Short mmCIF file of C-alpha atoms in Angstrom, two decimals:
data_model
loop_
_atom_site.label_atom_id
_atom_site.label_comp_id
_atom_site.label_asym_id
_atom_site.label_seq_id
_atom_site.Cartn_x
_atom_site.Cartn_y
_atom_site.Cartn_z
CA MET N 1 0.00 0.00 0.00
CA LYS N 2 1.13 3.55 -0.73
CA LYS N 3 -0.56 5.09 2.30
CA LEU N 4 0.56 4.59 5.89
CA VAL N 5 -2.12 2.38 7.47
CA ILE N 6 -2.81 3.41 11.07
CA TYR N 7 -5.11 1.41 13.33
CA LEU N 8 -6.37 3.43 16.30
CA ASP N 9 -8.17 1.53 19.01
CA GLN N 10 -11.48 2.83 20.33
CA ASN N 11 -9.98 4.25 23.55
CA PHE N 12 -7.53 6.36 21.56
CA ILE N 13 -10.26 7.81 19.35
CA SER N 14 -12.60 8.21 22.32
CA ASP N 15 -10.13 10.40 24.24
CA ILE N 16 -9.58 12.61 21.18
CA ALA N 17 -13.35 12.94 20.68
CA LYS N 18 -13.83 13.85 24.35
CA TYR N 19 -11.25 16.62 24.07
CA LYS N 20 -12.42 18.03 20.73
CA SER N 21 -16.08 18.03 21.82
CA GLY N 22 -15.35 19.63 25.20
CA ILE N 23 -16.65 16.62 27.16
CA ASN N 24 -13.23 16.25 28.79
CA LYS N 25 -10.40 18.74 28.41
CA ASN N 26 -8.05 16.74 30.66
CA VAL N 27 -6.56 14.82 27.75
CA LYS N 28 -2.84 14.57 27.08
CA PRO N 29 -1.87 17.36 24.66
CA GLU N 30 0.38 14.91 22.75
CA LEU N 31 -2.71 12.89 21.90
CA VAL N 32 -4.39 15.92 20.36
CA GLU N 33 -1.22 16.80 18.44
CA ILE N 34 -1.05 13.25 17.07
CA PHE N 35 -4.66 13.48 15.91
CA ASP N 36 -3.93 16.73 14.06
CA ILE N 37 -0.82 15.23 12.41
CA ILE N 38 -2.79 12.17 11.31
CA LYS N 39 -5.61 14.35 9.97
CA LYS N 40 -3.06 16.36 7.98
CA GLY N 41 -1.55 13.14 6.61
CA VAL N 42 -4.99 11.90 5.57
CA ARG N 43 -5.72 15.26 3.92
CA GLU N 44 -2.45 15.03 1.98
CA GLU N 45 -3.23 11.50 0.73
CA LYS N 46 -0.41 9.96 2.80
CA PHE N 47 -2.18 8.30 5.77
CA ILE N 48 -5.34 6.27 6.20
CA VAL N 49 -7.09 5.23 9.42
CA PRO N 50 -9.52 2.39 8.65
CA ASP N 51 -12.41 1.53 10.92
CA SER N 52 -13.50 -1.98 11.83
CA ILE N 53 -16.38 -3.95 13.32
CA SER N 54 -14.55 -3.85 16.67
CA ILE N 55 -14.44 -0.05 16.73
CA LYS N 56 -18.04 0.28 15.59
CA THR N 57 -19.45 -2.11 18.17
CA GLU N 58 -17.39 -0.58 20.97
CA THR N 59 -18.47 2.88 19.88
CA ALA N 60 -22.11 1.81 19.86
CA ALA N 61 -21.69 0.62 23.45
CA ALA N 62 -20.57 4.07 24.70
CA LEU N 63 -22.87 5.31 27.45
CA GLU N 64 -22.71 8.96 26.32
CA PRO N 65 -24.79 9.50 23.12
CA ARG N 66 -22.94 12.74 22.47
CA LEU N 67 -19.64 10.88 22.61
CA VAL N 68 -20.87 8.26 20.13
CA LYS N 69 -21.69 11.04 17.67
CA GLU N 70 -18.28 12.68 18.18
CA ILE N 71 -16.37 9.41 17.71
CA ARG N 72 -18.16 8.72 14.43
CA SER N 73 -17.55 12.29 13.30
CA HIS N 74 -13.82 12.10 14.04
CA LEU N 75 -13.49 8.75 12.29
CA LYS N 76 -14.75 10.44 9.12
CA TYR N 77 -11.86 12.90 9.33
CA LEU N 78 -9.35 10.08 9.27
CA GLY N 79 -10.48 7.62 6.64
CA GLN N 80 -13.27 6.23 4.51
CA VAL N 81 -12.14 2.63 4.33
CA SER N 82 -13.23 -0.29 6.52
CA LEU N 83 -11.37 -3.44 7.43
CA VAL N 84 -13.30 -6.63 6.78
CA HIS N 85 -14.45 -8.82 9.67
CA HIS N 86 -11.65 -10.85 11.25
CA TRP N 87 -13.51 -14.04 10.27
CA ASP N 88 -13.09 -13.15 6.61
CA ILE N 89 -9.38 -12.51 7.09
CA GLN N 90 -9.02 -15.90 8.77
CA ASP N 91 -10.64 -17.59 5.78
CA SER N 92 -8.62 -15.63 3.24
CA GLN N 93 -5.29 -16.38 4.91
CA PHE N 94 -6.10 -20.05 5.40
CA GLU N 95 -7.20 -20.52 1.78
CA SER N 96 -4.20 -18.70 0.26
CA SER N 97 -1.74 -20.57 2.52
CA LEU N 98 -3.37 -23.89 1.61
CA LEU N 99 -3.03 -23.17 -2.13
CA GLU N 100 0.59 -22.10 -1.66
CA TYR N 101 1.35 -25.31 0.26
CA LEU N 102 -0.20 -27.42 -2.51
CA LYS N 103 1.59 -25.32 -5.17
CA LYS N 104 -1.72 -24.30 -6.72
CA LYS N 105 -2.10 -20.90 -8.40
CA PRO N 106 -4.24 -18.60 -6.22
CA PRO N 107 -6.90 -16.35 -7.79
CA LYS N 108 -5.55 -12.95 -8.78
CA LYS N 109 -6.21 -10.33 -6.08
CA GLN N 110 -5.07 -6.84 -5.24
CA GLU N 111 -2.71 -6.54 -2.27
CA TRP N 112 -5.42 -4.91 -0.13
CA GLU N 113 -8.30 -7.30 -0.89
CA PRO N 114 -7.86 -9.83 1.96
CA ALA N 115 -8.22 -7.15 4.66
CA PHE N 116 -10.13 -4.15 3.29
CA HIS N 117 -13.59 -3.60 1.86
CA ASP N 118 -12.13 -1.07 -0.57
CA ASN N 119 -8.72 0.09 -1.74
CA PRO N 120 -7.10 2.03 1.15
CA ASP N 121 -5.08 3.98 -1.38
CA LYS N 122 -8.18 5.41 -3.04
CA ARG N 123 -8.60 9.16 -3.05
CA MET N 124 -10.54 10.70 -0.19
CA VAL N 125 -13.93 12.21 -1.06
CA ASN N 126 -16.07 14.94 0.52
CA PHE N 127 -18.44 12.62 2.35
CA THR N 128 -18.93 9.03 3.40
CA ILE N 129 -21.86 6.87 4.44
CA ASP N 130 -21.87 5.89 8.10
CA VAL N 131 -23.39 2.59 9.16
CA ASN N 132 -24.36 2.19 12.81
CA PHE N 133 -23.65 -1.21 14.31
CA PRO N 134 -25.35 -2.50 17.44
CA HIS N 135 -23.27 -3.41 20.44
CA MET N 136 -22.45 -7.11 20.59
CA LYS N 137 -21.57 -8.19 24.12
CA TYR N 138 -19.68 -11.40 24.83
CA GLU N 139 -20.91 -13.83 27.44
CA SER N 140 -19.12 -13.34 30.77
CA ASN N 141 -18.62 -17.09 31.33
CA ARG N 142 -15.80 -16.96 28.77
CA VAL N 143 -13.74 -14.88 31.18
CA GLU N 144 -14.44 -17.27 34.04
CA SER N 145 -13.49 -20.39 32.07
CA LEU N 146 -10.23 -18.85 30.87
CA GLN N 147 -9.45 -17.61 34.36
CA GLN N 148 -9.50 -21.21 35.55
CA ALA N 149 -6.88 -22.10 32.95
CA ARG N 150 -4.80 -19.05 33.91
CA ASP N 151 -4.87 -19.95 37.63
CA LYS N 152 -3.27 -23.35 36.94
CA GLY N 153 0.07 -21.62 36.32
CA ILE N 154 0.83 -23.35 33.02
CA LYS N 155 4.04 -22.29 31.22
CA TYR N 156 4.02 -20.43 27.88
CA LYS N 157 5.54 -23.23 25.79
CA SER N 158 3.13 -25.81 27.12
CA GLN N 159 0.17 -23.51 26.60
CA TYR N 160 1.34 -22.73 23.06
CA LYS N 161 1.29 -26.45 22.21
CA GLU N 162 -2.21 -26.77 23.63
CA GLU N 163 -3.46 -23.71 21.76
CA MET N 164 -1.97 -24.84 18.45
CA LYS N 165 -3.39 -28.34 18.91
CA ALA N 166 -6.83 -26.85 19.52
CA ASN N 167 -6.49 -24.69 16.41
CA ARG N 168 -5.58 -27.67 14.25
CA GLU N 169 -8.58 -29.64 15.53
CA TYR N 170 -10.87 -26.67 14.98
CA TYR N 171 -9.79 -26.19 11.36
CA LYS N 172 -10.01 -29.90 10.59
CA LYS N 173 -13.64 -29.88 11.70
CA ARG N 174 -14.31 -26.86 9.48
CA LEU N 175 -12.94 -28.69 6.44
CA LYS N 176 -16.10 -30.81 6.38
CA THR N 177 -18.46 -27.87 6.85
CA HIS N 178 -17.26 -24.31 6.30
CA TYR N 179 -14.54 -25.09 3.72
CA ARG N 180 -16.35 -27.96 2.04
CA TYR N 181 -17.40 -26.10 -1.12
CA TYR N 182 -14.11 -24.25 -1.35
CA LEU N 183 -12.17 -27.53 -1.38
CA HIS N 184 -14.53 -28.94 -4.00
CA ASN N 185 -14.15 -25.88 -6.26
CA GLN N 186 -10.35 -26.02 -5.98
CA SER N 187 -10.25 -29.81 -6.51
CA ILE N 188 -8.56 -30.34 -3.14
CA ASP N 189 -9.07 -33.58 -1.24
CA ILE N 190 -9.76 -33.29 2.49
CA SER N 191 -6.74 -35.51 3.25
CA GLU N 192 -4.49 -32.98 1.45
CA ALA N 193 -5.97 -30.13 3.51
CA GLU N 194 -5.51 -32.13 6.75
CA LYS N 195 -1.87 -32.71 5.86
CA PHE N 196 -1.46 -28.96 5.45
CA ILE N 197 -3.07 -28.31 8.85
CA ASP N 198 -0.58 -30.69 10.48
CA SER N 199 2.38 -28.92 8.84
CA ASN N 200 4.49 -25.98 10.03
CA ASN N 201 3.02 -23.90 7.20
CA PHE N 202 -0.30 -23.86 9.03
CA SER N 203 1.22 -22.52 12.25
CA GLU N 204 2.84 -19.67 10.29
CA ILE N 205 -0.45 -18.32 8.94
CA PRO N 206 -0.30 -14.75 10.33
CA ASN N 207 -3.69 -14.76 12.04
CA ILE N 208 -3.11 -18.17 13.65
CA ASP N 209 0.47 -17.33 14.60
CA ILE N 210 -0.44 -14.07 16.37
CA PHE N 211 -3.65 -15.42 17.93
CA THR N 212 -2.00 -18.52 19.35
CA ARG N 213 1.03 -16.72 20.75
CA LEU N 214 -1.00 -13.92 22.35
CA TRP N 215 -3.42 -16.27 24.08
CA SER N 216 -0.58 -18.52 25.23
CA LYS N 217 1.19 -15.49 26.68
CA ASP N 218 -1.99 -14.29 28.36
CA LEU N 219 -2.97 -17.63 29.86
CA SER N 220 0.55 -18.30 31.16
CA LYS N 221 0.43 -15.18 33.37
CA LYS N 222 -0.79 -16.61 36.65
CA GLY N 223 -2.51 -14.14 38.92
CA ARG N 224 -3.70 -11.80 36.18
CA LYS N 225 -7.44 -11.19 36.08
CA GLY N 226 -8.74 -11.42 32.55
CA LYS N 227 -11.12 -8.88 31.02
CA GLU N 228 -13.89 -9.07 28.43
CA SER N 229 -11.87 -6.71 26.24
CA ASP N 230 -9.09 -9.34 25.97
CA PHE N 231 -11.21 -11.29 23.48
CA THR N 232 -11.82 -8.28 21.25
CA ASP N 233 -8.22 -7.07 21.52
CA ILE N 234 -6.65 -10.41 20.59
CA ASP N 235 -9.12 -11.03 17.73
CA THR N 236 -8.49 -7.52 16.39
CA ILE N 237 -4.70 -7.62 16.68
CA SER N 238 -4.45 -11.14 15.20
CA ALA N 239 -6.49 -10.18 12.16
CA TYR N 240 -5.34 -6.64 11.39
CA MET N 241 -1.75 -6.32 12.58
CA PRO N 242 -0.15 -7.79 9.40
CA TYR N 243 -1.93 -5.13 7.30
CA CYS N 244 -1.09 -2.09 9.44
CA ASN N 245 2.02 0.05 9.74
CA ILE N 246 0.98 1.48 13.11
CA MET N 247 -1.35 0.03 15.72
CA THR N 248 -2.40 1.46 19.09
CA THR N 249 -3.52 -0.74 21.95
CA ASP N 250 -3.45 -0.91 25.75
CA ASN N 251 -0.28 -1.34 27.81
CA TYR N 252 -0.89 -5.03 28.52
CA MET N 253 -1.33 -6.11 24.90
CA ALA N 254 1.54 -3.89 23.73
CA THR N 255 3.88 -5.46 26.31
CA ASN N 256 2.94 -8.98 25.20
CA LEU N 257 3.42 -8.11 21.52
CA ARG N 258 6.87 -6.66 22.17
CA GLU N 259 7.97 -9.54 24.39
CA LEU N 260 6.94 -11.98 21.65
CA SER N 261 8.60 -9.74 18.99
CA LEU N 262 5.41 -9.90 16.94
CA ASP N 263 5.62 -6.18 16.21
CA LYS N 264 9.00 -6.72 14.52
CA LYS N 265 7.96 -9.93 12.79
CA TYR N 266 4.98 -8.25 11.12
CA ASN N 267 6.66 -4.86 10.71
CA CYS N 268 4.02 -2.99 12.69
CA ASN N 269 4.85 -0.20 15.14
CA VAL N 270 2.85 -0.69 18.35
CA PHE N 271 2.06 2.25 20.62
CA THR N 272 0.14 2.89 23.82
CA MET N 273 -1.05 6.10 25.48
CA LYS N 274 1.99 6.25 27.72
CA ASP N 275 3.94 9.50 27.43
CA ASN N 276 7.04 7.82 26.03
CA ASP N 277 5.03 5.95 23.40
CA LEU N 278 3.11 9.06 22.37
CA ALA N 279 6.39 10.93 21.85
CA LYS N 280 7.75 8.10 19.67
CA MET N 281 4.52 7.89 17.70
CA LYS N 282 4.50 11.63 17.08
CA LYS N 283 8.10 11.53 15.87
CA LEU N 284 7.37 8.64 13.48
CA LEU N 285 4.22 10.31 12.10
CA LEU N 286 6.06 13.59 11.47
CA HIS N 287 8.81 11.70 9.64
CA GLU N 288 6.26 9.85 7.48
CA LEU N 289 4.34 13.06 6.82
CA LYS N 290 7.49 14.71 5.53
CA SER N 291 9.02 11.83 3.58
CA ARG N 292 6.06 9.80 2.26
CA PRO N 293 4.79 10.83 -1.21
CA PRO N 294 1.01 11.21 -1.75
CA ALA N 295 -0.76 8.04 -2.87
CA ASN N 296 -2.76 10.01 -5.43
CA GLU N 297 -1.88 13.02 -7.51
CA SER N 298 -3.93 15.03 -9.96
CA ILE N 299 -2.66 15.13 -13.53
CA PHE N 300 -3.90 18.71 -13.51
CA SER N 301 -6.33 20.84 -11.55
CA ILE N 302 -9.24 23.08 -12.50
CA VAL N 303 -10.02 26.21 -10.50
CA CYS N 304 -13.39 27.84 -11.15
CA TYR N 305 -13.81 31.46 -10.11
CA LEU N 306 -16.68 33.93 -10.17
CA ALA N 307 -16.69 36.28 -13.12
CA GLU N 308 -17.13 39.99 -12.47
CA GLY N 309 -20.68 40.82 -11.42
CA GLU N 310 -21.60 37.22 -10.50
CA GLN N 311 -22.27 36.21 -6.89
CA THR N 312 -22.71 32.44 -7.21
CA PHE N 313 -22.08 29.62 -9.66
CA SER N 314 -25.01 28.33 -11.67
CA THR N 315 -26.21 24.74 -11.38
CA LYS N 316 -25.85 24.31 -15.12
CA PHE N 317 -22.21 25.45 -15.06
CA VAL N 318 -21.33 22.97 -12.28
CA SER N 319 -23.26 20.14 -13.96
CA LEU N 320 -21.58 20.70 -17.33
CA LEU N 321 -18.15 20.73 -15.76
CA SER N 322 -18.98 17.59 -13.78
CA SER N 323 -20.09 15.87 -16.97
CA ALA N 324 -16.86 16.87 -18.71
CA VAL N 325 -14.66 15.59 -15.89
CA ASN N 326 -16.59 12.32 -15.52
CA ASP N 327 -16.49 11.58 -19.25
CA PHE N 328 -12.77 12.30 -19.36
CA HIS N 329 -12.18 10.06 -16.32
CA ARG N 330 -14.18 7.18 -17.80
CA ARG N 331 -12.21 7.31 -21.01
CA ILE N 332 -8.76 7.64 -19.48
CA TYR N 333 -9.45 5.00 -16.78
CA GLN N 334 -9.21 2.38 -19.53
CA PHE N 335 -5.45 2.97 -19.47
CA ASP N 336 -4.72 4.19 -15.94
CA LYS N 337 -7.05 3.67 -12.97
CA GLU N 338 -5.13 6.09 -10.76
CA VAL N 339 -5.79 9.27 -12.72
CA TYR N 340 -7.45 12.17 -10.94
CA ILE N 341 -8.39 15.74 -11.66
CA SER N 342 -8.89 18.19 -8.80
CA VAL N 343 -11.75 20.64 -9.25
CA LEU N 344 -12.07 23.61 -6.90
CA PHE N 345 -14.64 26.40 -6.78
CA ILE N 346 -13.61 29.78 -5.36
CA LYS N 347 -16.26 31.89 -3.68
CA ASN N 348 -16.12 35.43 -2.35
CA HIS N 349 -15.51 36.01 1.37
CA ASP N 350 -18.92 37.60 1.89
CA TYR N 351 -20.78 34.51 0.67
CA SER N 352 -22.73 32.83 3.46
CA ALA N 353 -24.27 29.41 2.94
CA GLU N 354 -26.10 29.81 6.25
CA LYS N 355 -27.68 33.08 5.07
CA GLU N 356 -28.60 31.55 1.73
CA LEU N 357 -30.22 28.66 3.57
CA SER N 358 -32.11 30.88 6.01
CA ASP N 359 -33.38 33.01 3.13
CA SER N 360 -34.69 29.83 1.50
CA ILE N 361 -36.90 28.83 4.42
CA VAL N 362 -40.55 29.32 3.53
CA ILE N 363 -43.75 28.92 5.52
CA GLU N 364 -46.70 27.34 3.75
CA ASN N 365 -49.94 26.33 5.47
CA GLY N 366 -48.26 26.82 8.83
CA LYS N 367 -45.42 24.41 8.00
CA ALA N 368 -41.78 25.34 7.44
CA GLY N 369 -39.99 24.10 4.35
CA ILE N 370 -36.96 24.85 2.22
CA LYS N 371 -37.13 26.18 -1.29
CA LEU N 372 -33.69 25.78 -2.80
CA ASN N 373 -32.43 28.78 -4.73
CA ASN N 374 -29.86 28.56 -7.53
CA ALA N 375 -26.92 29.14 -5.19
CA LEU N 376 -27.88 26.28 -2.88
CA ARG N 377 -28.60 23.99 -5.81
CA ALA N 378 -25.14 24.71 -7.19
CA ASP N 379 -23.60 24.07 -3.75
CA MET N 380 -25.30 20.67 -3.61
CA VAL N 381 -24.02 19.70 -7.06
CA ILE N 382 -20.50 20.85 -6.13
CA TYR N 383 -20.59 18.79 -2.92
CA MET N 384 -22.12 15.66 -4.44
CA ASN N 385 -19.45 15.60 -7.17
CA HIS N 386 -16.67 15.69 -4.56
CA PHE N 387 -15.51 19.10 -5.79
CA GLU N 388 -13.92 21.36 -3.21
CA THR N 389 -14.83 24.93 -2.27
CA LEU N 390 -12.43 27.67 -1.21
CA VAL N 391 -13.30 31.14 0.04
CA LYS N 392 -11.44 34.14 -1.38
CA SER N 393 -10.63 37.06 0.92
CA PRO N 394 -11.09 40.64 -0.43
CA ASN N 395 -7.47 41.32 -1.39
CA GLU N 396 -6.50 37.77 -2.32
CA SER N 397 -5.76 36.91 -5.94
CA ILE N 398 -6.56 33.64 -7.68
CA GLU N 399 -2.84 32.99 -8.06
CA GLN N 400 -2.34 33.35 -4.29
CA ILE N 401 -5.08 30.83 -3.63
CA ILE N 402 -3.54 28.37 -6.08
CA ALA N 403 -0.13 28.83 -4.42
CA LYS N 404 -1.66 27.65 -1.11
CA MET N 405 -3.09 24.48 -2.66
CA LEU N 406 -1.27 21.22 -1.94
CA ASP N 407 1.04 19.92 -4.66
CA PHE N 408 -0.85 16.65 -5.10
CA GLU N 409 -4.06 18.64 -5.71
CA LYS N 410 -2.53 20.94 -8.30
CA GLY N 411 -0.65 18.36 -10.33
CA LYS N 412 1.47 19.68 -13.18
CA ALA N 413 -0.74 22.64 -14.00
CA THR N 414 -3.88 24.52 -12.98
CA VAL N 415 -6.51 25.71 -15.47
CA LEU N 416 -8.65 28.77 -14.71
CA ILE N 417 -12.32 28.71 -15.74
CA PRO N 418 -14.61 31.71 -15.08
CA SER N 419 -18.23 31.17 -14.02
CA ASN N 420 -19.50 32.81 -17.24
CA PHE N 421 -17.72 30.22 -19.38
CA LYS N 422 -20.18 29.16 -22.11
CA ALA N 423 -18.05 27.08 -24.44
CA ILE N 424 -18.99 23.56 -23.31
CA ASN N 425 -21.18 22.07 -26.02
CA PHE N 426 -23.27 19.89 -23.71
CA GLU N 427 -26.18 19.40 -26.13
CA LYS N 428 -23.94 17.56 -28.59
CA SER N 429 -22.19 15.56 -25.84
CA LYS N 430 -18.91 17.22 -26.68
CA ASP N 431 -18.26 18.45 -23.17
CA VAL N 432 -15.27 16.09 -22.89
CA ASP N 433 -13.58 18.23 -25.57
CA LEU N 434 -12.91 20.78 -22.85
CA LEU N 435 -10.67 18.33 -20.95
CA ASP N 436 -9.00 17.17 -24.17
CA ASP N 437 -8.23 20.78 -25.00
CA ILE N 438 -6.69 21.29 -21.54
CA ALA N 439 -4.69 18.05 -21.60
CA ASP N 440 -3.32 18.81 -25.07
CA ALA N 441 -2.27 22.33 -24.08
CA ILE N 442 -0.47 21.08 -20.95
CA LYS N 443 1.27 18.39 -22.97
CA LYS N 444 2.55 21.08 -25.35
CA LYS N 445 3.31 23.46 -22.43
CA LYS N 446 1.03 26.21 -23.69
CA ILE N 447 -0.21 28.93 -21.35
CA ILE N 448 -3.56 29.21 -23.14
CA THR N 449 -5.60 26.27 -24.44
CA SER N 450 -6.07 26.15 -28.22
CA LYS N 451 -9.83 25.70 -28.54
CA TYR N 452 -11.39 27.35 -25.48
CA LYS N 453 -8.69 29.95 -24.71
CA LEU N 454 -8.42 29.10 -21.02
CA ASN N 455 -5.44 30.32 -18.98
CA ILE N 456 -3.02 27.77 -17.53
CA ILE N 457 -0.71 28.22 -14.54
CA TYR N 458 2.13 25.69 -14.35
CA ASN N 459 2.89 24.44 -10.87
CA LYS N 460 5.56 21.75 -10.89
CA ILE N 461 8.21 23.52 -12.91
CA CYS N 462 10.90 25.94 -11.89
CA LEU N 463 10.59 29.70 -12.43
CA ILE N 464 13.09 29.66 -15.32
CA GLU N 465 11.05 27.03 -17.18
CA ASN N 466 7.85 29.00 -16.55
CA VAL N 467 9.46 32.11 -18.07
CA TYR N 468 10.65 29.98 -20.98
CA ILE N 469 7.09 28.77 -21.64
CA VAL N 470 5.78 32.35 -21.69
CA LEU N 471 8.58 33.52 -24.03
CA GLN N 472 8.08 30.46 -26.27
CA ASN N 473 4.38 31.18 -26.68
CA TRP N 474 5.04 34.87 -27.24
CA THR N 475 7.78 34.11 -29.82
CA ASN N 476 5.52 31.69 -31.69
CA LYS N 477 2.79 34.32 -31.94
CA ILE N 478 5.26 36.92 -33.32
CA ARG N 479 6.70 34.37 -35.77
CA ARG N 480 3.21 33.50 -37.07
CA LYS N 481 2.37 37.18 -37.57
CA ILE N 482 5.62 37.80 -39.48
CA MET N 483 5.13 34.73 -41.66
CA CYS N 484 1.56 35.79 -42.38
CA TYR N 485 2.66 39.34 -43.22
CA LEU N 486 5.29 38.02 -45.65
CA GLY N 487 2.77 35.65 -47.18
CA LEU N 488 4.82 32.62 -46.22
CA GLY N 489 2.19 30.93 -44.11
CA THR N 490 -0.66 31.37 -41.66
#
């Protein structure tokens, strides 16, 4: 994966949400700083913080409804990708390891597919859909039964053998039920699968390896009182650790992981909320933020600005531009699925969406309703197309706004389109010509597009090259005029 994958446990996110919402201001300042660094990394297409069923169920169990809302809100700042259920990861790892053992060719998959619902390297969008999960509480007798095993004082190595033996028996039973159709479809005999389960290859499956070692370590600690959260923590760590670069957890689990060297084995940095750990985590995140390139970069950007005398963008203008960008994307995706174009709309500082909305409230038959005006309709289209909006201060130029944009947003060049632009021939479905005109001009390093005469500002070139482009265009115009005057050409 191109992005740094960071797994934050529910307690970590909960403390940040408490601080940001004002529920509790007695939160370590380093924790807040880390959140802001992560948010910046996510914004710059460098970090991703996936959620999981564990986080969602623990969040749903929070006693404070306001806190639940804040946690969900803060998760949206950090990522729009979910990890699959740990059961699915278990199946995926078992099946791929079985095929590898039998020297069978596995089905072609992307690197992220075993663990994520969607590509974690995908570009962030303006909004995401939140699904609320009910709280699923484990039965308390599990803690009691495991406590009995813990009180016996069994040693780690002996417990590891017992745990691995139980795992082998469990998977052999599942061969006849859960994996029955999979074995049939892959033409694998049950005896072959049983041989694999008895081999060392089985014990090295990441999920089984981590799960078995963590439980063996836990149950060999006589005198420790187990907690319900142990089940969730070990399930979560066993499933997700191999797919994460950074993982936060409690002091107990972090100590066990480090003592077993599982963090080094699976190349995952483990941190707790201890002061020393927070300092190390902050240092690592700042290093990654500085050195890691963005996972996605625009080939070029489009900045739309209000023409003189216009207060808002029209719905038609936004829709036509959206159509042009989408058509261009669909066509170019056939060759490169990681191509993006950033589209930003610049509004004046005195524009107020709240005022526009309040002015749109109407009372009919004693009932309040909203009658959307053109400005609000345009805002909705801008938002739903994942376009961004920037606000221009009175003395700020378009060039100054572009200079503040992030490099990955701008790409090689930025094209300026005024709100009174009328050249898109939407009726004849030629709106994609606009993007072709822009792409061709940037390829030829022109400062004005050939067909629609749009201005281009080059971003990722040095000042000398920018001056050269201007002089080259100016020289070509003079040469054409001279040639035309002498009758030697047009």
